[in-house]
PDB file of C-alpha atoms in Angstrom:
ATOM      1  CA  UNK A  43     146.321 -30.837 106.096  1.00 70.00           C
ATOM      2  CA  UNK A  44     143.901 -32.891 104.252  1.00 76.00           C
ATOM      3  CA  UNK A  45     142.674 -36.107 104.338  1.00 74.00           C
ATOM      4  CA  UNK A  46     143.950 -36.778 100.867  1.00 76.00           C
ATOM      5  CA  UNK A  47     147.172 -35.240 101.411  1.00 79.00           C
ATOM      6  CA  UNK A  48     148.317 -37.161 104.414  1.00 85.00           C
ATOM      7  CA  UNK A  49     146.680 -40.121 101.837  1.00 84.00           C
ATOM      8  CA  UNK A  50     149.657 -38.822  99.162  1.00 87.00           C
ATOM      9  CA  UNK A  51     152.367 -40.272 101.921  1.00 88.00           C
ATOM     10  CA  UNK A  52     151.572 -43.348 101.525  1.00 93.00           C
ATOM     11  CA  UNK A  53     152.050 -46.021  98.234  1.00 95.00           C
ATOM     12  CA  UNK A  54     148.802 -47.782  96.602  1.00 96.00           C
ATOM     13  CA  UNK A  55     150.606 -50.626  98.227  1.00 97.00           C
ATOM     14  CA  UNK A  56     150.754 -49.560 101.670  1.00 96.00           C
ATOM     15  CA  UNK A  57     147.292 -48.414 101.332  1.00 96.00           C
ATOM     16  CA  UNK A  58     146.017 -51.555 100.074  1.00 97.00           C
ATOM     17  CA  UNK A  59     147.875 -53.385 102.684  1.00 97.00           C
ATOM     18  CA  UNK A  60     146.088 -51.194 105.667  1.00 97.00           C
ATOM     19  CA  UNK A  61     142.819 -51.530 103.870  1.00 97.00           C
ATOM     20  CA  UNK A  62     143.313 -55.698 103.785  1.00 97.00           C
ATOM     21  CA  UNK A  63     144.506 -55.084 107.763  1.00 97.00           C
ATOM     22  CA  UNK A  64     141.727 -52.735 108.066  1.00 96.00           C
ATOM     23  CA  UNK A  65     138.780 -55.435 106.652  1.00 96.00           C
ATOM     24  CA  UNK A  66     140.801 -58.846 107.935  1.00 95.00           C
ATOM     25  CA  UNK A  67     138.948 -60.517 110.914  1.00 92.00           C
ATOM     26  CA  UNK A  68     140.652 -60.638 114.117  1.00 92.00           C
ATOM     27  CA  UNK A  69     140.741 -63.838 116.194  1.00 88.00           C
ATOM     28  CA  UNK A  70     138.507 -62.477 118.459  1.00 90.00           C
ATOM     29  CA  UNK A  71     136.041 -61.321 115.956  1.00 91.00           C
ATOM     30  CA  UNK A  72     136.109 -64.949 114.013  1.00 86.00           C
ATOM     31  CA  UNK A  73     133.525 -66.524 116.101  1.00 87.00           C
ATOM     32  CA  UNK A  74     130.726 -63.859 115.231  1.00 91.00           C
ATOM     33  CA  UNK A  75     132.130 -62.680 111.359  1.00 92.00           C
ATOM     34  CA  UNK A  76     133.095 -66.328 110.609  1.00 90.00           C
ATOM     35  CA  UNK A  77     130.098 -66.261 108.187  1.00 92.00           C
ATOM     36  CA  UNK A  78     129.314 -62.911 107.556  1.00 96.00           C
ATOM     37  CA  UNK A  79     129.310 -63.219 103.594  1.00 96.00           C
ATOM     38  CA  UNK A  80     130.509 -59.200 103.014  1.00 97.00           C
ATOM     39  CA  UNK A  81     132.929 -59.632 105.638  1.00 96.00           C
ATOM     40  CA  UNK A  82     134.597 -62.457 104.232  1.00 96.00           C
ATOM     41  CA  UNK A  83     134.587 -61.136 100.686  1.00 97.00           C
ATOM     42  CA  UNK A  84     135.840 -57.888 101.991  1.00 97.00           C
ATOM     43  CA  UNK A  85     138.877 -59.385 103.455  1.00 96.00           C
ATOM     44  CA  UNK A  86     139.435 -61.445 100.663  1.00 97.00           C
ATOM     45  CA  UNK A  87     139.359 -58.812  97.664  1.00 98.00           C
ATOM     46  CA  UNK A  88     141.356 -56.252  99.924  1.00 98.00           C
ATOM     47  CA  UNK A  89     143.896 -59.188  99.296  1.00 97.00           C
ATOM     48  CA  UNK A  90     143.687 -59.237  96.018  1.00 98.00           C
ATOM     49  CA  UNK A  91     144.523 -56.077  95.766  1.00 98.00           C
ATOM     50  CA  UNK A  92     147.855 -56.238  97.880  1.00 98.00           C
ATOM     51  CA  UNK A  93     148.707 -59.256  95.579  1.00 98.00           C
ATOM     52  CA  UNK A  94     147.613 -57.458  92.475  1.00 98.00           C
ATOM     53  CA  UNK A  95     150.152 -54.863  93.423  1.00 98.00           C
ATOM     54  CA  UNK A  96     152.625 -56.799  94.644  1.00 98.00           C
ATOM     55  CA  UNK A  97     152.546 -58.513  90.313  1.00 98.00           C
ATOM     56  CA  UNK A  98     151.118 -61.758  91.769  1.00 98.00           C
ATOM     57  CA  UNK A  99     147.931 -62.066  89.278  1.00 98.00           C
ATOM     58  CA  UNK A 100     147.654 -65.701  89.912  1.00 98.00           C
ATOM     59  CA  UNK A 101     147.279 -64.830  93.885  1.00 98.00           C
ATOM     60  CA  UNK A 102     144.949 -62.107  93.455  1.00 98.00           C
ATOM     61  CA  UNK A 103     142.905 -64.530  91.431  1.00 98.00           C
ATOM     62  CA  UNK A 104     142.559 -67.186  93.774  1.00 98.00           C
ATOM     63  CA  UNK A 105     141.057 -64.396  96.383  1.00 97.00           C
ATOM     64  CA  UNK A 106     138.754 -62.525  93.746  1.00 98.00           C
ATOM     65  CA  UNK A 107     137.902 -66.471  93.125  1.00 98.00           C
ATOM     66  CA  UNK A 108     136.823 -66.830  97.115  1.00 97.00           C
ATOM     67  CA  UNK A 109     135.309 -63.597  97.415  1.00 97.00           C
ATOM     68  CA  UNK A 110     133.249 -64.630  95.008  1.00 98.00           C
ATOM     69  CA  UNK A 111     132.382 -68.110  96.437  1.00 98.00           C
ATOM     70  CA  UNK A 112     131.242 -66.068 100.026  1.00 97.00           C
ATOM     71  CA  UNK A 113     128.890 -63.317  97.713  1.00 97.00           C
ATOM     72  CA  UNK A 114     127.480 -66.289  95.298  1.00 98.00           C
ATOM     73  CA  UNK A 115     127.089 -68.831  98.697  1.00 96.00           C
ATOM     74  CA  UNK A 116     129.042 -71.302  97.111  1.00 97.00           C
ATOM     75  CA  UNK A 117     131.261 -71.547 100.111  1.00 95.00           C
ATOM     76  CA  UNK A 118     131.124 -71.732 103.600  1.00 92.00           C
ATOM     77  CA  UNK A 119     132.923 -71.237 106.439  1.00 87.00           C
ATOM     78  CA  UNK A 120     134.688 -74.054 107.951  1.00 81.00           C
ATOM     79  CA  UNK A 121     134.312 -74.957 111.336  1.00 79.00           C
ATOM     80  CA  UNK A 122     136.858 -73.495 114.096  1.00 74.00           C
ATOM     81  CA  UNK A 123     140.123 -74.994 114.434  1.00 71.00           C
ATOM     82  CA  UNK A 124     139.351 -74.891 118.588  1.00 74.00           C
ATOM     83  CA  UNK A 125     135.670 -75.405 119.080  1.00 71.00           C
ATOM     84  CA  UNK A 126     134.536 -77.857 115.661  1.00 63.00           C
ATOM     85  CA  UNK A 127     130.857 -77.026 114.327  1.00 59.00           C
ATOM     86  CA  UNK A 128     129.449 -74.808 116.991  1.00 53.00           C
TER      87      UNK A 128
END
């Protein structure tokens, strides 16, 4: 079977959801992605789309909004809850 026929099981929303779970940083990847400006915009439009889909415009907005902010550098990430500004 093919890859997009096994891809034909699933809904654009369960897609989008694996793709946001695929490009979300794990705890244990935090400390070294944490400011990784593709990462974070990644995991932030893959949200979007799961709230696009999901009719929440206003959500998907506020993400597109960040993942812009991390691609323009007009955010940053904040320090870790555990360890402060290291």
């Amino acid at each position: 079977m093919s890859q997009t026929s096994q891809l034909n099981d699933f809904t654009t929303l369960e897609l989008a959801q694996a793709l946001m779970e695929r490009l979300s940083i794990s705890p244990d990847d935090w400390h070294r992605l944490k400011s990784n400006r593709n990462s974070r915009a990644g995991e932030q439009v893959a949200g979007a789309m799961v709230f696009l889909l999901k009719n929440e415009p206003q959500e998907a907005h506020a993400r597109l909004e960040q993942a812009v902010g991390w691609l323009d550098k007009s955010i940053s990430a904040p320090p870790c809850p555990t360890h402060g500004n290291r």
